[in-house]
Coordinates of C-alpha atoms in Angstrom, one line a residue:
X12 CA 73.8 110.6 117.9
X13 CA 74.6 108.7 115.0
X14 CA 75.5 110.1 111.1
X15 CA 72.4 110.2 109.3
X16 CA 72.1 112.2 106.1
X17 CA 70.3 115.5 105.8
X18 CA 70.2 116.0 109.6
X19 CA 71.7 118.9 111.5
X20 CA 75.4 118.9 112.4
X21 CA 76.3 116.8 115.1
X22 CA 79.5 115.5 116.8
X23 CA 79.6 112.2 115.1
X24 CA 78.7 113.8 111.8
X25 CA 81.9 115.8 111.9
X26 CA 83.8 113.0 112.8
X27 CA 82.7 111.0 109.7
X28 CA 83.4 114.1 107.7
X29 CA 86.7 114.5 109.3
X30 CA 87.3 110.8 108.5
X31 CA 86.2 111.4 104.5
X32 CA 88.6 114.4 104.4
X33 CA 91.4 112.8 105.6
X34 CA 91.0 110.1 103.2
X35 CA 90.5 112.3 100.6
X36 CA 93.7 114.5 101.3
X37 CA 95.8 111.3 102.1
X38 CA 94.9 110.0 98.6
X39 CA 95.9 112.9 96.8
X40 CA 98.7 114.5 93.5
X41 CA 98.9 117.1 90.8
X42 CA 99.2 115.5 87.3
X43 CA 102.6 116.8 86.7
X44 CA 105.3 114.6 87.1
X45 CA 106.9 113.3 90.2
X46 CA 110.3 114.8 91.6
X47 CA 112.5 111.5 92.8
X48 CA 114.7 114.1 94.7
X49 CA 112.1 114.8 97.3
X50 CA 111.2 111.1 98.4
X51 CA 112.8 110.4 101.3
X52 CA 112.3 107.3 103.5
X53 CA 111.5 108.1 107.3
X54 CA 114.3 107.7 109.7
X55 CA 114.1 104.1 111.5
X56 CA 113.2 105.4 114.7
X57 CA 110.2 107.2 113.4
X58 CA 107.2 105.2 114.8
X59 CA 104.6 103.8 111.8
X60 CA 101.7 105.6 113.6
X61 CA 101.7 109.0 115.2
X62 CA 100.2 109.2 118.7
X63 CA 96.6 109.4 119.0
X64 CA 95.0 112.3 121.1
X65 CA 93.5 111.4 124.5
X66 CA 89.6 111.7 124.4
X67 CA 87.6 113.2 127.5
X68 CA 84.0 113.1 125.9
X69 CA 81.8 112.6 128.9
X70 CA 81.6 115.1 131.7
X71 CA 80.9 111.9 134.1
X72 CA 81.4 108.6 133.5
X73 CA 80.9 105.4 135.8
X74 CA 83.3 102.4 136.3
X75 CA 81.4 100.0 134.1
X76 CA 83.6 98.5 131.3
X77 CA 82.5 97.9 127.8
X78 CA 84.5 95.1 126.5
X79 CA 85.5 94.9 123.0
X80 CA 87.6 92.3 120.9
X81 CA 89.2 92.5 117.8
X82 CA 92.2 90.5 116.1
X83 CA 95.6 91.7 115.9
X84 CA 97.7 90.9 112.6
X85 CA 100.2 92.7 111.1
X86 CA 98.5 92.7 107.8
X87 CA 95.2 94.4 109.0
X88 CA 97.3 96.7 111.7
X89 CA 96.6 99.8 110.0
X90 CA 93.0 99.0 110.1
X91 CA 92.6 97.9 113.7
X92 CA 94.6 101.4 114.6
X93 CA 91.7 103.3 112.4
X94 CA 88.9 101.4 114.1
X95 CA 90.1 101.8 117.6
X96 CA 90.7 105.8 117.1
X97 CA 87.1 105.6 115.7
X98 CA 85.5 104.3 118.7
X99 CA 87.4 106.3 121.3
X100 CA 86.6 109.5 119.4
X101 CA 82.7 108.9 119.2
X102 CA 82.5 107.0 122.6
X103 CA 80.8 109.4 125.4
X104 CA 83.4 107.6 128.1
X105 CA 86.5 106.1 125.9
X106 CA 88.3 105.4 129.0
X107 CA 85.5 102.4 129.8
X108 CA 86.3 100.8 126.8
X109 CA 88.5 98.0 127.5
X110 CA 89.9 96.0 124.4
X111 CA 90.9 92.6 123.9
X112 CA 93.0 91.8 121.1
X113 CA 93.6 88.5 119.8
X114 CA 96.6 87.6 117.8
X115 CA 98.1 84.4 116.5
X116 CA 101.9 84.8 118.2
X117 CA 103.0 87.4 120.4
X118 CA 104.6 90.2 118.3
X119 CA 106.4 92.5 120.5
X120 CA 106.6 95.3 118.0
X121 CA 102.7 95.4 117.8
X122 CA 102.3 95.5 120.9
X123 CA 104.8 98.7 121.3
X124 CA 103.0 100.1 118.5
X125 CA 100.0 100.3 120.1
X126 CA 101.1 101.2 123.4
X127 CA 103.1 104.2 121.8
X128 CA 100.1 105.4 119.3
X129 CA 97.1 104.9 122.2
X130 CA 99.4 105.4 125.8
X131 CA 96.3 105.5 127.5
X132 CA 94.6 102.7 126.1
X133 CA 92.9 99.8 127.8
X134 CA 93.9 96.6 126.5
X135 CA 95.1 93.1 126.9
X136 CA 96.5 90.8 124.0
X137 CA 95.7 87.2 123.8
X138 CA 97.5 84.5 122.0
X139 CA 95.0 82.7 120.0
X140 CA 96.3 79.2 119.3
X141 CA 96.1 78.5 115.7
X142 CA 96.2 74.6 116.1
X143 CA 93.0 74.4 117.3
X144 CA 91.6 75.1 113.6
X145 CA 94.4 74.4 111.4
X146 CA 93.0 70.6 110.5
X147 CA 89.2 72.2 110.4
X148 CA 89.6 74.9 107.9
X149 CA 88.9 74.4 104.7
X150 CA 90.0 76.2 101.2
X151 CA 87.6 79.3 100.5
X152 CA 87.2 81.7 97.6
X153 CA 89.8 84.3 99.1
X154 CA 93.1 83.3 100.9
X155 CA 92.5 85.8 103.3
X156 CA 89.4 84.1 104.8
X157 CA 91.5 81.0 105.3
X158 CA 93.8 82.4 108.0
X159 CA 93.3 80.8 111.5
X160 CA 93.0 84.2 112.8
X161 CA 89.7 84.4 110.9
X162 CA 88.1 81.7 113.0
X163 CA 89.3 83.2 116.4
X164 CA 85.7 84.9 116.5
X165 CA 84.3 81.0 117.0
X166 CA 86.5 80.8 120.4
X167 CA 85.8 84.3 122.0
X168 CA 83.8 82.4 125.1
X169 CA 87.0 80.1 125.8
X170 CA 89.6 83.1 125.7
X171 CA 87.6 85.8 127.3
X172 CA 88.4 85.9 131.4
X173 CA 85.6 84.5 133.2
X174 CA 84.3 87.8 134.5
X175 CA 83.3 89.2 131.2
X176 CA 79.7 88.3 130.5
X177 CA 79.4 90.3 127.3
X178 CA 81.7 91.4 124.3
X179 CA 81.2 93.3 121.2
X180 CA 83.4 91.7 118.4
X181 CA 84.5 93.5 115.5
X182 CA 86.7 93.5 112.6
X183 CA 89.7 95.2 111.7
X184 CA 88.3 97.0 108.5
X185 CA 85.6 99.3 110.4
X186 CA 84.9 102.6 111.6
X187 CA 82.7 103.6 114.2
X188 CA 81.0 107.0 113.6
X189 CA 78.6 106.6 116.7
X190 CA 78.9 106.0 120.5
X191 CA 79.4 102.2 120.9
X192 CA 77.8 102.4 124.3
X193 CA 74.6 102.3 122.5
X194 CA 75.5 99.1 120.7
X195 CA 76.7 97.6 123.8
X196 CA 73.1 98.3 125.5
X197 CA 71.4 96.3 123.2
X198 CA 68.8 94.0 124.7
X199 CA 69.6 90.4 123.5
X200 CA 66.5 88.9 125.4
X201 CA 66.9 85.2 125.5
X202 CA 69.3 85.1 122.6
X203 CA 73.1 84.6 122.5
X204 CA 74.0 87.0 119.7
X205 CA 72.9 90.3 118.2
X206 CA 74.0 91.5 114.6
X207 CA 71.8 93.2 111.8
X208 CA 69.7 90.8 110.1
X209 CA 69.6 91.2 105.9
X210 CA 66.5 88.7 105.2
X211 CA 66.2 90.3 101.5
X212 CA 69.7 88.4 100.7
X213 CA 69.8 85.6 98.9
X214 CA 70.2 83.1 101.6
X215 CA 70.8 80.1 99.4
X216 CA 73.8 81.4 97.7
X217 CA 76.0 80.7 100.7
X218 CA 75.9 77.0 100.4
X219 CA 76.7 74.8 97.6
X220 CA 74.6 72.2 95.8
X221 CA 76.3 69.3 98.0
X222 CA 74.2 71.0 100.9
X223 CA 70.7 71.7 99.2
X224 CA 70.5 68.4 97.5
X225 CA 71.4 66.3 100.8
X226 CA 68.1 65.7 102.6
X227 CA 69.6 65.6 106.3
X228 CA 71.7 68.8 105.4
X229 CA 69.0 70.7 103.9
X230 CA 66.8 70.6 106.6
X231 CA 69.1 72.2 108.7
X232 CA 67.0 75.6 108.9
X233 CA 63.9 73.7 109.4
X234 CA 61.5 75.6 111.8
X235 CA 63.8 78.7 111.6
X236 CA 63.5 82.1 109.2
X237 CA 66.7 82.3 108.2
X238 CA 68.5 85.4 107.4
X239 CA 72.2 86.5 106.2
X240 CA 74.0 88.4 109.0
X241 CA 77.8 89.5 108.9
X242 CA 80.1 88.3 111.6
X243 CA 82.0 91.4 111.8
X244 CA 80.0 92.9 114.1
X245 CA 78.3 91.0 116.8
X246 CA 77.1 91.4 120.5
X247 CA 77.7 88.2 122.0
X248 CA 76.6 87.0 125.5
X249 CA 79.8 85.0 126.5
X250 CA 77.8 83.1 129.4
X251 CA 75.1 81.7 126.9
X252 CA 77.8 80.7 124.5
X253 CA 79.8 78.5 126.8
X254 CA 76.1 77.3 128.3
X255 CA 74.7 76.4 124.8
X256 CA 77.7 74.8 123.6
X257 CA 78.0 76.8 120.5
X258 CA 81.5 76.6 119.9
X259 CA 81.5 72.8 119.7
X260 CA 78.3 73.3 117.4
X261 CA 80.3 75.7 114.9
X262 CA 82.9 73.2 115.0
X263 CA 81.0 70.5 113.7
X264 CA 79.8 72.3 110.6
X265 CA 83.4 72.8 110.0
X266 CA 83.8 68.9 110.3
X267 CA 81.3 68.5 107.9
X268 CA 82.7 71.0 105.4
X269 CA 85.9 68.9 105.2
X270 CA 84.2 66.0 104.4
X271 CA 81.7 67.1 102.0
X272 CA 82.2 70.8 100.6
X273 CA 79.2 72.3 101.5
X274 CA 79.9 76.1 101.6
X275 CA 82.8 78.5 99.7
X276 CA 83.0 81.2 102.3
X277 CA 85.5 81.0 105.3
X278 CA 84.3 81.1 108.8
X279 CA 80.9 82.8 108.0
X280 CA 78.8 80.0 106.9
X281 CA 79.1 77.7 110.0
X282 CA 77.8 80.8 112.1
X283 CA 74.9 81.0 109.8
X284 CA 74.4 77.4 110.1
X285 CA 74.0 77.3 113.7
X286 CA 72.5 80.8 114.7
X287 CA 70.9 82.1 111.3
X288 CA 66.8 82.8 112.2
X289 CA 67.8 82.7 115.9
X290 CA 70.0 85.9 116.8
X291 CA 68.7 89.2 118.0
X292 CA 68.0 91.2 114.9
X293 CA 69.3 94.9 115.6
X294 CA 69.4 98.1 113.3
X295 CA 71.2 97.9 109.7
X296 CA 72.9 101.3 110.9
X297 CA 75.3 99.3 112.7
X298 CA 76.8 97.4 110.2
X299 CA 77.0 99.4 107.0
X300 CA 79.0 96.2 105.5
X301 CA 80.5 95.5 102.0
X302 CA 82.4 98.9 101.5
X303 CA 85.3 96.4 100.2
X304 CA 83.7 95.5 97.2
X305 CA 82.9 91.4 96.5
X306 CA 85.6 88.9 97.7
X307 CA 86.9 88.3 94.0
X308 CA 88.1 91.9 92.8
X309 CA 86.9 94.4 95.8
X310 CA 85.5 97.0 93.6
X311 CA 84.3 100.2 95.0
X312 CA 80.6 100.4 96.5
X313 CA 78.4 103.2 97.6
X314 CA 76.9 103.8 101.0
X315 CA 73.5 102.3 101.4
X316 CA 70.5 104.8 102.2
X317 CA 69.8 105.3 105.6
X318 CA 71.6 106.2 109.0
X319 CA 75.1 105.0 109.4
X320 CA 76.5 104.0 113.0
X321 CA 79.6 101.8 111.9
X322 CA 81.3 101.4 108.4
X323 CA 82.6 98.1 107.4
X324 CA 85.0 97.5 104.7
X325 CA 84.1 94.0 104.3
X326 CA 85.0 92.2 100.9
X327 CA 88.2 92.0 99.4
X328 CA 89.1 95.7 99.2
X329 CA 90.7 97.4 101.9
X330 CA 91.0 101.2 102.2
X331 CA 94.4 101.1 103.1
X332 CA 95.4 98.5 100.3
X333 CA 93.6 99.3 97.0
X334 CA 96.2 99.2 94.5
X335 CA 98.9 100.7 96.7
X336 CA 100.9 99.5 99.7
X337 CA 101.3 100.9 102.9
X338 CA 104.6 102.3 101.9
X339 CA 102.8 104.3 99.4
X340 CA 100.0 105.8 101.8
X341 CA 102.2 106.3 104.9
X342 CA 104.8 108.5 102.9
X343 CA 103.0 112.3 103.4
X344 CA 104.6 113.2 99.5
X345 CA 103.5 109.9 97.9
X346 CA 99.9 109.9 99.3
X347 CA 99.3 113.1 98.0
X348 CA 99.6 111.9 94.5
X349 CA 95.7 112.3 93.5
X350 CA 95.2 115.7 95.2
X351 CA 93.1 117.7 93.0
X352 CA 91.9 114.9 91.0
X353 CA 88.9 112.1 91.5
X354 CA 90.9 109.1 90.5
X355 CA 88.7 105.8 89.4
X356 CA 90.4 102.5 88.5
X357 CA 90.8 101.8 84.6
X358 CA 92.0 98.7 83.2
X359 CA 94.9 99.6 80.6
X360 CA 94.2 96.5 78.5
X361 CA 92.0 98.6 76.4
X362 CA 93.0 102.0 75.6
X363 CA 92.7 104.8 73.1
X364 CA 95.6 106.9 73.0
X365 CA 96.5 110.5 71.3
X366 CA 100.1 109.6 70.5
X367 CA 100.8 113.1 69.9
X368 CA 99.6 114.1 73.4
X369 CA 101.3 111.5 74.9
X370 CA 104.6 112.7 73.5
X371 CA 103.9 116.2 74.1
X372 CA 103.2 115.7 77.9
X373 CA 106.1 113.5 78.5
X374 CA 104.1 110.7 79.7
X375 CA 106.6 108.1 79.1
X376 CA 108.9 109.7 81.5
X377 CA 106.0 110.3 84.1
X378 CA 105.2 106.6 84.2
X379 CA 109.1 105.4 84.1
X380 CA 109.4 107.8 87.4
X381 CA 107.0 105.8 89.1
X382 CA 108.7 102.6 88.1
X383 CA 112.2 103.6 89.6
X384 CA 110.3 104.7 92.7
X385 CA 108.7 101.1 92.8
X386 CA 112.2 99.8 92.5
X387 CA 113.1 101.7 95.3
X388 CA 110.3 101.5 97.9
X389 CA 107.9 98.9 96.9
X390 CA 104.6 101.2 96.6
X391 CA 102.0 98.8 94.6
X392 CA 101.5 95.1 94.0
X393 CA 100.9 94.6 90.3
X394 CA 102.5 94.8 87.4
X395 CA 102.3 97.6 84.6
X396 CA 98.7 99.0 85.9
X397 CA 99.4 101.0 88.8
X398 CA 102.1 103.4 87.2
X399 CA 99.4 104.6 84.8
X400 CA 96.8 104.9 87.8
X401 CA 99.4 107.4 89.7
X402 CA 99.9 109.2 86.2
X403 CA 96.5 109.5 84.7
X404 CA 93.5 108.1 87.0
X405 CA 90.9 110.6 87.2
X406 CA 92.3 112.3 84.0
X407 CA 91.2 110.3 81.2
X408 CA 88.1 109.9 79.1
X409 CA 85.7 107.6 80.3
X410 CA 83.8 105.5 77.9
X411 CA 81.2 102.9 77.8
X412 CA 81.9 99.7 79.9
X413 CA 80.8 97.6 77.1
X414 CA 84.3 98.2 75.7
X415 CA 86.0 96.3 78.2
X416 CA 84.3 93.5 79.5
X417 CA 87.4 92.3 81.6
X418 CA 88.4 90.2 84.6
X419 CA 87.0 87.0 82.9
X420 CA 90.4 85.5 83.4
X421 CA 89.6 85.6 87.0
X422 CA 91.8 87.3 89.9
X423 CA 95.6 87.4 89.7
X424 CA 96.2 84.5 92.3
X425 CA 93.8 81.4 91.3
X426 CA 92.3 82.7 87.9
X427 CA 88.9 81.2 89.3
X428 CA 85.9 81.4 86.7
X429 CA 83.7 84.4 86.8
X430 CA 80.3 85.1 84.9
X431 CA 79.7 88.1 82.5
X432 CA 78.7 91.9 84.1
X433 CA 75.4 92.8 83.2
X434 CA 74.8 95.2 80.2
X435 CA 75.7 95.4 76.4
X436 CA 79.1 94.1 75.3
X437 CA 81.4 95.1 72.7
X438 CA 84.7 93.7 73.6
X439 CA 85.5 90.4 75.9
X440 CA 88.8 90.6 78.1
X441 CA 90.6 87.7 79.7
X442 CA 92.4 89.8 82.0
X443 CA 93.4 87.9 85.2
X444 CA 95.4 84.3 85.8
X445 CA 93.2 82.3 83.8
X446 CA 93.4 82.3 79.9
X447 CA 90.4 80.6 77.6
X448 CA 93.2 78.6 75.8
X449 CA 94.9 77.1 78.6
X450 CA 91.5 76.1 80.4
X451 CA 90.1 74.8 77.0
X452 CA 93.0 72.6 76.3
X453 CA 93.1 71.4 80.0
X454 CA 89.6 70.4 79.5
X455 CA 88.5 72.5 82.6
X456 CA 87.0 75.5 80.8
X457 CA 84.8 78.4 82.2
X458 CA 81.4 79.2 80.7
X459 CA 82.7 82.2 79.1
X460 CA 85.7 80.4 77.7
X461 CA 83.6 79.2 75.0
X462 CA 82.8 82.5 73.9
X463 CA 86.3 82.8 73.1
X464 CA 86.6 79.1 71.2
X465 CA 85.4 80.1 67.8
X466 CA 87.9 82.5 67.4
X467 CA 90.9 79.9 67.9
X468 CA 92.8 79.6 65.0
X469 CA 95.5 77.3 66.6
X470 CA 95.8 74.6 64.3
X471 CA 95.8 71.8 67.0
X472 CA 92.9 73.1 68.7
X473 CA 89.8 70.8 69.4
X474 CA 87.8 74.1 69.8
X475 CA 87.4 75.5 66.3
X476 CA 84.5 77.0 64.7
X477 CA 82.6 75.3 61.8
X478 CA 83.8 75.5 58.6

């Protein structure tokens, strides 16, 4: 039985609650200053992951295998390990689950880590030749989406052994809280692929004006009722995929994208172009996606209402990465930092500070202590923000969001344009890489930059307000 709010307790519910409790307990400290003398690096021979228990959940299990495919990458290894554990824990017959891992290069350390963490796991590792897609990948809105391994799902039918007739493809940022046997047993009918459809989504936004303004391209969905689906959870009939030549069909759209930019995201849009409106729709409970937030900021999102069988942190934010590194979350002492608090992100570009309380509480020293830890053991990526979060997150006075309409400078990598958030505004903040005076002077302004221009007093500026 899957987890469903307001139902009687069940094994999957307990499993989900245990996961949530682990997340809370592993994200936890007191507001007091840290003691540097207690911070120790683990011994070199200590594995990064502890050994997972062997699950024997069903009384009788046959010999039929459930084939699950996932990508294997050092950057997402922590997510993969959590996903595998969740699948095994909630499966009636975990010994019948066969994992097929796709990697861009064989790394003995990762292979050894899987074996030491899951000694009883049935798995094989396949090398995905990145050269198959290198000339076909177009730059998208997020660098992680441009990695060749993100496109490996297109080639599942070419990689899987011929005896594998069906496979469940899963992203590495999922947690299963139901029996995967139920997903495996989905009736595909005459369809090549099954996934939850989201017909309320604004389908047009996945493609550019160059697509919709082209009479031939925009007729692609004629005769179909296309709906968005997320390719991070799919049940694929591998034989039908091969027979229908779907790999070539997806690749053809990737070639069009290189010639004429028709979409923004990575490997998802060509799947939609080929298959949207022609897949087997399954219950939304099998992909509670979007928990990683949007593709730019990765802001927190709440669970959607209804029963849940699979949690999916699609989007920029990953639960093991938000603001802090693996070195932080894998350290038992450091990762207990937020214990007893409900930490929330806040932006330090706009703050009202009681200076007396700051002095009395020794907050300068507390922030500096974390900066020393950062020098010893890289625990975050950004500059001065994370030590403020470590000391004060969950222990500040929250004020109306109107007082910091931040992020107008875009992300910290490319500084792409962003729109204003809905609601009243009292202060505009161009945090991020892009600054309005630079974009205006380069004649490549974002729309929001024109809100800054009337206040520009620079003598040589061409963007001045009327006298």
